[in-house]
XYZ file of C-alpha atoms in Angstrom:
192
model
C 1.060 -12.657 1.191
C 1.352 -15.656 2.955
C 0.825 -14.065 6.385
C -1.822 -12.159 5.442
C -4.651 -15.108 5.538
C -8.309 -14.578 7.337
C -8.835 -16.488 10.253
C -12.118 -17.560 10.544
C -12.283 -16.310 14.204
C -9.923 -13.993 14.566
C -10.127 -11.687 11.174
C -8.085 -10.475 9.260
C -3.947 -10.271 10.192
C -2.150 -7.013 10.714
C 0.911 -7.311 8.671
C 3.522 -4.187 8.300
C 6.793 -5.253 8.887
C 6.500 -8.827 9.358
C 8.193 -10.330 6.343
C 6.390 -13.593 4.887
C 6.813 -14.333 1.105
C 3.755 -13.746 -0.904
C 1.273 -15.967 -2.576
C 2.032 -16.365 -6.133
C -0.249 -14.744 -8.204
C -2.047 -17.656 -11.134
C -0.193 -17.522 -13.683
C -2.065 -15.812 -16.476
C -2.522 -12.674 -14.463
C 1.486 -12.617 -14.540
C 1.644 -12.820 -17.950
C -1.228 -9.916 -18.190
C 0.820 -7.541 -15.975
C 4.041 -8.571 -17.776
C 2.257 -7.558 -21.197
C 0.445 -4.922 -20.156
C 3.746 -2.710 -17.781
C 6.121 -3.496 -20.572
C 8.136 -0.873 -20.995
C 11.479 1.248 -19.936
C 10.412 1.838 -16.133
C 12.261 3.200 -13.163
C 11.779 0.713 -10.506
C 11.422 1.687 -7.386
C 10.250 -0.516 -4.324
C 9.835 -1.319 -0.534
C 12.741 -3.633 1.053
C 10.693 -6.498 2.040
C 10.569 -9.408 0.517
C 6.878 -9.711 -0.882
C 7.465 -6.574 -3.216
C 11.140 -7.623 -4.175
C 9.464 -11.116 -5.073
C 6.501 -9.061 -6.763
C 8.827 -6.853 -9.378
C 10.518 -10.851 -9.848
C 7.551 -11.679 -11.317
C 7.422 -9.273 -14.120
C 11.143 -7.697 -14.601
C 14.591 -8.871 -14.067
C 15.543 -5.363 -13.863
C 16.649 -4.771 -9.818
C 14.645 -1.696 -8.459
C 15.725 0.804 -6.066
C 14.853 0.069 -2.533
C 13.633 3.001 -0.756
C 12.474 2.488 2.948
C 9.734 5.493 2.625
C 7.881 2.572 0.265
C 7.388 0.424 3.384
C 4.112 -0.678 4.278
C 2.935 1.409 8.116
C 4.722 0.124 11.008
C 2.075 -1.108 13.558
C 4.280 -1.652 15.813
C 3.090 -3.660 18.508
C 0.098 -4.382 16.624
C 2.065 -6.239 13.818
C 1.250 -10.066 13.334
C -2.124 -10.143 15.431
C -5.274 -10.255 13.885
C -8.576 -7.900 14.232
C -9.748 -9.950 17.019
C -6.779 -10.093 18.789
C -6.007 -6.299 18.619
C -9.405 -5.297 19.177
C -9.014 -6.652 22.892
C -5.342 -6.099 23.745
C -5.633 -2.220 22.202
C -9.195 -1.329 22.381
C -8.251 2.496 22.312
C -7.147 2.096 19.196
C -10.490 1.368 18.081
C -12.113 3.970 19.997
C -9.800 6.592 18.234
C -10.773 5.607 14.921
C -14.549 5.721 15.598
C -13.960 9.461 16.929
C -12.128 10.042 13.070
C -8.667 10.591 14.501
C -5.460 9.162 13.638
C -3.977 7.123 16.854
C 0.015 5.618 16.131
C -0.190 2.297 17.130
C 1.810 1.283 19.892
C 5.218 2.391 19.158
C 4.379 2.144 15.241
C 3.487 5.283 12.752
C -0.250 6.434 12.441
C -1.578 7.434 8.610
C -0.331 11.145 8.924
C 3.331 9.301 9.433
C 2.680 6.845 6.680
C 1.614 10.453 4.276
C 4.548 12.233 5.176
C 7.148 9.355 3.662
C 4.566 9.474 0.631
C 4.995 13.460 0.417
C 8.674 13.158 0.598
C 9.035 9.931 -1.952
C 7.529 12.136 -4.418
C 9.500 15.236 -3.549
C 12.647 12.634 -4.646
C 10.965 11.098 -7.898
C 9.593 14.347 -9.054
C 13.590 15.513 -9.454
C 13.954 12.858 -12.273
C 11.210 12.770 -14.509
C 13.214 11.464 -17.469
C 11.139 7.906 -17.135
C 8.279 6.630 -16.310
C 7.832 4.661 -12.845
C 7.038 1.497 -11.796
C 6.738 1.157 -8.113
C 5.958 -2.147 -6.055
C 4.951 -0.959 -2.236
C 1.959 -1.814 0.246
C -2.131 -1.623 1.009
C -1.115 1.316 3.625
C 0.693 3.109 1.629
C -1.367 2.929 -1.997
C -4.294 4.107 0.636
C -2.378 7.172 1.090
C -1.581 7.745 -2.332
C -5.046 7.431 -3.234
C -6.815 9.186 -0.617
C -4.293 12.393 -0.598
C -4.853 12.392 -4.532
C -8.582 11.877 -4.407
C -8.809 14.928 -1.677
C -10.687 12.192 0.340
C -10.923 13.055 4.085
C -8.112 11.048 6.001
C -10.494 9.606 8.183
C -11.952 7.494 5.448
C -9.003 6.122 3.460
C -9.406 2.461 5.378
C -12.554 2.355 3.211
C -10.526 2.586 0.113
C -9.945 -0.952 -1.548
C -6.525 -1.879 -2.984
C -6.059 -4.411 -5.245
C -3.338 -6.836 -5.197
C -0.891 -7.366 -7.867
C -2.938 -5.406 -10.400
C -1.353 -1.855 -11.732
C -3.027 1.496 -10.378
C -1.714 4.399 -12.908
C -0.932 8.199 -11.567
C 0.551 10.826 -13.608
C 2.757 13.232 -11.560
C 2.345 16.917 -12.551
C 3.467 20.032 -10.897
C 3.644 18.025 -7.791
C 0.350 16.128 -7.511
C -0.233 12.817 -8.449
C -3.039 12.531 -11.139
C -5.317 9.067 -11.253
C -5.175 7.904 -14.899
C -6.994 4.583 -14.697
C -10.138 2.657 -15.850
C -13.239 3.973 -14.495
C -13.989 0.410 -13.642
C -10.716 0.180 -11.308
C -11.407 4.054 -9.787
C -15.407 2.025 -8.963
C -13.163 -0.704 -7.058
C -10.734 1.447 -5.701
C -14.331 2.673 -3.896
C -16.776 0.468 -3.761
C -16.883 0.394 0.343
C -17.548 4.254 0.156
């Protein structure tokens, strides 16, 4: 997204909430993702913009918003970058070295962030008469990779998302299931 961008000082940008539109994706990789998630989805999706403008890209078909598909709320946190946030909340920091699982400054913490994931999935798994196709955030695809891969909580920052590029779970008796390329499941953990 557009308010996402490195600076070469500060870091990276902490962006939750904050609601910039995103950086168009070239155009061949649109056409890939169109081609390849063709299909008779349900669409669900997170109210801000950047994954409204996202499911533009490939569908006409208006998703359901669901505010549980919202990227983590850092709260106070949201808009700085690394550098910035390192110095104004260095407990934050100190927390996460120790493994635990701080809430940012009146934001959510991972555990809060797992618990909307729990109870989206309590709601889709209801209605299985389609298939899915959900557009949410980094945060939040950490969760639903971590809690499916049994990987410790305490490590899911390390797991890489990519952007606007499909990750595939099957949901069955109430777990999500990974079925992707082994080459994407590498990426997914290649800073483990």
């Amino acid at each position: 997204t557009e308010g996402n961008k490195v600076h070469p000082e500060l870091g990276i940008r902490f962006l939750g909430r904050l609601n910039p539109e995103i950086i168009q994706p070239q155009k061949n990789l649109i056409e890939r993702v169109k081609i390849e998630l063709q299909g008779d989805f349900k669409l669900f999706s997170s109210p801000l913009k950047r994954c409204k403008q996202t499911l533009k890209l490939i569908t006409d078909n208006a998703p359901i918003e669901d505010r549980r598909l919202l990227e983590i709320d850092y709260g106070d946190v949201d808009g700085l970058y690394l550098k910035e946030a390192q110095e104004k909340y260095s407990h934050l920091f100190e927390e996460w070295k120790k493994g635990k699982d701080p809430r940012f400054p009146n934001g959510e913490n991972t555990q809060d962030v797992l618990n909307r994931h729990l109870g989206f999935l309590e709601t889709i798994q209801e209605d299985f008469s389609n298939p899915y196709l959900i557009c949410t955030h980094n945060v939040f695809l950490r969760t639903v990779v971590g809690y499916s891969f049994s990987i410790p909580m305490k490590d899911w920052f390390k797991i890489s998302i990519p952007h606007f590029e499909p990750i595939y779970f099957e949901l069955k008796d109430g777990k999500l299931n990974y079925t992707g390329p082994k080459e994407q499941e590498s990426r997914l953990f290649k800073n483990f």
